[in-house]
Short mmCIF file of C-alpha atoms in Angstrom, two decimals:
data_model
loop_
_atom_site.label_atom_id
_atom_site.label_comp_id
_atom_site.label_asym_id
_atom_site.label_seq_id
_atom_site.Cartn_x
_atom_site.Cartn_y
_atom_site.Cartn_z
CA MET R 822 -13.87 -51.38 -21.09
CA THR R 823 -9.94 -51.21 -20.54
CA ALA R 824 -7.21 -52.74 -19.30
CA ALA R 825 -6.22 -50.99 -15.64
CA ALA R 826 -2.88 -49.82 -15.56
CA PRO R 827 -0.41 -52.38 -13.67
CA VAL R 828 0.15 -51.69 -10.31
CA GLU R 829 4.32 -51.40 -9.36
CA PRO R 830 5.45 -52.74 -6.50
CA VAL R 831 6.04 -49.45 -3.66
CA LEU R 832 9.98 -50.92 -2.81
CA SER R 833 11.41 -49.53 0.91
CA ARG R 834 13.61 -47.32 -1.35
CA ASP R 835 10.97 -45.51 -2.57
CA LEU R 836 9.62 -44.44 0.93
CA PRO R 837 10.65 -41.23 2.93
CA GLN R 838 13.39 -42.49 5.48
CA ASP R 839 12.36 -40.71 8.55
CA THR R 840 9.26 -42.64 9.17
CA SER R 841 8.81 -44.41 12.58
CA PRO R 842 7.60 -48.16 12.85
CA GLY R 843 3.74 -48.68 13.40
CA GLN R 844 3.85 -44.83 11.70
CA PRO R 845 2.03 -44.71 7.61
CA PRO R 846 4.79 -43.38 5.55
CA LEU R 847 5.06 -39.66 5.59
CA PRO R 848 4.30 -37.70 1.93
CA PRO R 849 6.95 -37.34 -0.74
CA ARG R 850 8.33 -34.54 0.25
CA ALA R 851 7.95 -31.05 -1.73
CA ALA R 852 10.14 -29.47 -4.33
CA PRO R 853 11.73 -26.39 -3.37
CA ALA R 854 9.56 -23.60 -3.06
CA ALA R 855 10.55 -19.95 -5.05
CA ARG R 856 13.18 -17.86 -3.72
CA ALA R 857 11.91 -14.27 -2.83
CA LEU R 858 14.00 -11.73 -4.75
CA ALA R 859 12.84 -9.53 -1.52
CA VAL R 860 11.85 -8.55 1.44
CA LEU R 861 8.54 -5.42 1.73
CA GLU R 862 8.99 -4.71 5.33
CA VAL R 863 5.92 -2.66 6.11
CA SER R 864 5.53 -0.82 9.32
CA GLU R 865 3.51 1.82 11.54
CA ARG R 866 5.16 4.91 11.40
CA GLY R 867 7.08 4.36 14.08
CA ARG R 868 6.08 1.50 15.28
CA HIS R 869 7.62 -1.78 15.30
CA LEU R 870 7.44 -4.14 12.21
CA ALA R 871 3.80 -5.21 11.52
CA GLN R 872 4.94 -7.47 8.57
CA ALA R 873 7.36 -8.55 5.76
CA VAL R 874 6.41 -9.26 2.53
CA PRO R 875 8.06 -11.65 0.21
CA ILE R 876 8.50 -9.92 -3.58
CA MET R 877 8.84 -13.35 -5.69
CA ARG R 878 8.70 -11.46 -8.92
CA TRP R 879 10.07 -8.01 -10.95
CA PRO R 880 8.11 -5.83 -11.62
CA CYS R 881 5.65 -5.74 -8.60
CA THR R 882 2.38 -3.39 -8.05
CA LEU R 883 1.64 -2.40 -4.53
CA GLY R 884 -1.86 -1.42 -3.49
CA ARG R 885 -4.94 -2.58 -2.85
CA ALA R 886 -5.95 -4.30 -6.08
CA VAL R 887 -6.17 -8.09 -5.31
CA HIS R 888 -3.12 -8.75 -7.95
CA ALA R 889 -0.60 -6.66 -5.77
CA GLU R 890 2.20 -7.88 -3.92
CA LEU R 891 1.15 -5.93 -0.52
CA THR R 892 -2.49 -5.15 -0.76
CA ASP R 893 -3.17 -2.47 1.83
CA PRO R 894 -6.20 -0.88 2.60
CA ALA R 895 -5.33 2.75 2.55
CA LEU R 896 -3.07 2.37 -0.04
CA ALA R 897 -4.99 3.60 -3.72
CA ALA R 898 -5.57 0.38 -6.09
CA GLU R 899 -2.47 0.04 -7.90
CA HIS R 900 -0.13 3.04 -5.39
CA LEU R 901 3.30 2.13 -6.59
CA ARG R 902 5.42 -0.38 -8.92
CA LEU R 903 8.60 -1.08 -8.69
CA GLY R 904 11.36 -2.73 -10.93
CA VAL R 905 14.77 -3.20 -10.30
CA ASP R 906 17.63 -3.25 -13.36
CA GLU R 907 20.66 -4.59 -14.18
CA ALA R 908 22.80 -3.05 -11.76
CA GLY R 909 20.63 -4.32 -9.00
CA ARG R 910 19.13 -0.79 -8.54
CA VAL R 911 15.33 -0.38 -7.05
CA HIS R 912 13.35 2.03 -9.75
CA VAL R 913 9.75 3.02 -8.47
CA ARG R 914 7.32 4.56 -10.80
CA VAL R 915 4.46 6.31 -8.66
CA LEU R 916 1.39 5.16 -9.92
CA ASP R 917 -1.45 7.02 -7.38
CA ARG R 918 -2.75 10.63 -8.53
CA VAL R 919 -3.90 11.37 -5.40
CA ASN R 920 -1.60 10.95 -2.65
CA GLY R 921 2.06 9.82 -3.71
CA VAL R 922 4.56 8.85 -1.79
CA TRP R 923 7.15 10.40 0.73
CA LEU R 924 10.83 9.62 0.19
CA GLY R 925 12.54 10.96 3.58
CA ARG R 926 11.54 15.03 3.01
CA ARG R 927 10.72 14.59 -0.72
CA HIS R 928 6.95 13.98 -2.01
CA MET R 929 6.55 12.52 -4.99
CA ARG R 930 3.95 12.45 -7.55
CA GLY R 931 1.81 10.41 -9.35
CA GLY R 932 3.63 9.54 -13.19
CA GLN R 933 7.11 10.65 -11.43
CA SER R 934 9.74 7.86 -11.07
CA PHE R 935 13.12 7.28 -8.95
CA ILE R 936 15.29 4.94 -7.44
CA TRP R 937 14.66 3.43 -4.12
CA GLU R 938 17.97 3.10 -2.37
CA PRO R 939 19.08 0.67 0.10
CA GLY R 940 17.86 1.86 3.91
CA ALA R 941 15.68 4.49 2.43
CA ALA R 942 12.22 4.66 3.95
CA LEU R 943 9.12 5.07 1.99
CA ALA R 944 5.82 6.94 3.45
CA VAL R 945 2.52 6.13 2.09
CA GLY R 946 -0.19 7.99 4.60
CA ARG R 947 1.19 6.08 8.33
CA THR R 948 3.02 2.65 6.59
CA GLN R 949 6.52 2.63 5.89
CA LEU R 950 7.84 0.47 3.62
CA MET R 951 11.74 -0.42 3.10
CA LEU R 952 12.74 -2.95 1.15
CA ARG R 953 15.89 -5.32 1.54
CA LEU R 954 17.53 -7.11 -1.56
CA ALA R 955 17.89 -10.88 -0.87
CA SER R 956 21.64 -10.04 -1.66
CA ALA R 957 21.31 -8.03 0.97
CA GLU R 958 22.42 -8.62 5.06
CA PRO R 959 19.67 -9.33 7.09
CA PRO R 960 19.52 -7.00 10.19
CA PRO R 961 20.69 -8.00 13.18
CA PRO R 962 17.72 -9.58 15.39
CA GLN R 963 16.43 -7.23 17.56
CA PRO R 964 15.35 -8.26 21.44
CA TRP R 965 12.17 -8.52 22.41
CA ARG R 966 10.03 -6.41 24.47
#
């Protein structure tokens, strides 16, 4: 039988400082979460923002596959791949061979690559995508209806 490790006493300096008397101590604070590199804003065309998806790594994939950063049933399993170059430009590679994607009025087919300029919208079916890099200023708040 092995000896149990000695138990060190809990000192008051080890406890969180924001506890009330008679309340159990709070658990230690977790390390800060990784910061998003970008936010993908997803909306139905002509509608309000449906969701904002943080992009945590480059390259990232958009599609309906389980490993994709944005999963949307209207997309191919791997519809788009996004990456950023040294200059901070976002490169898009269209992976879907059936429907592609619309950049403004230009239809981009499977296999094509292009640079996604800030403020430009991508359309995939009825879904509209906007990308905001972490270095960009957030848009002004919109009034609630």
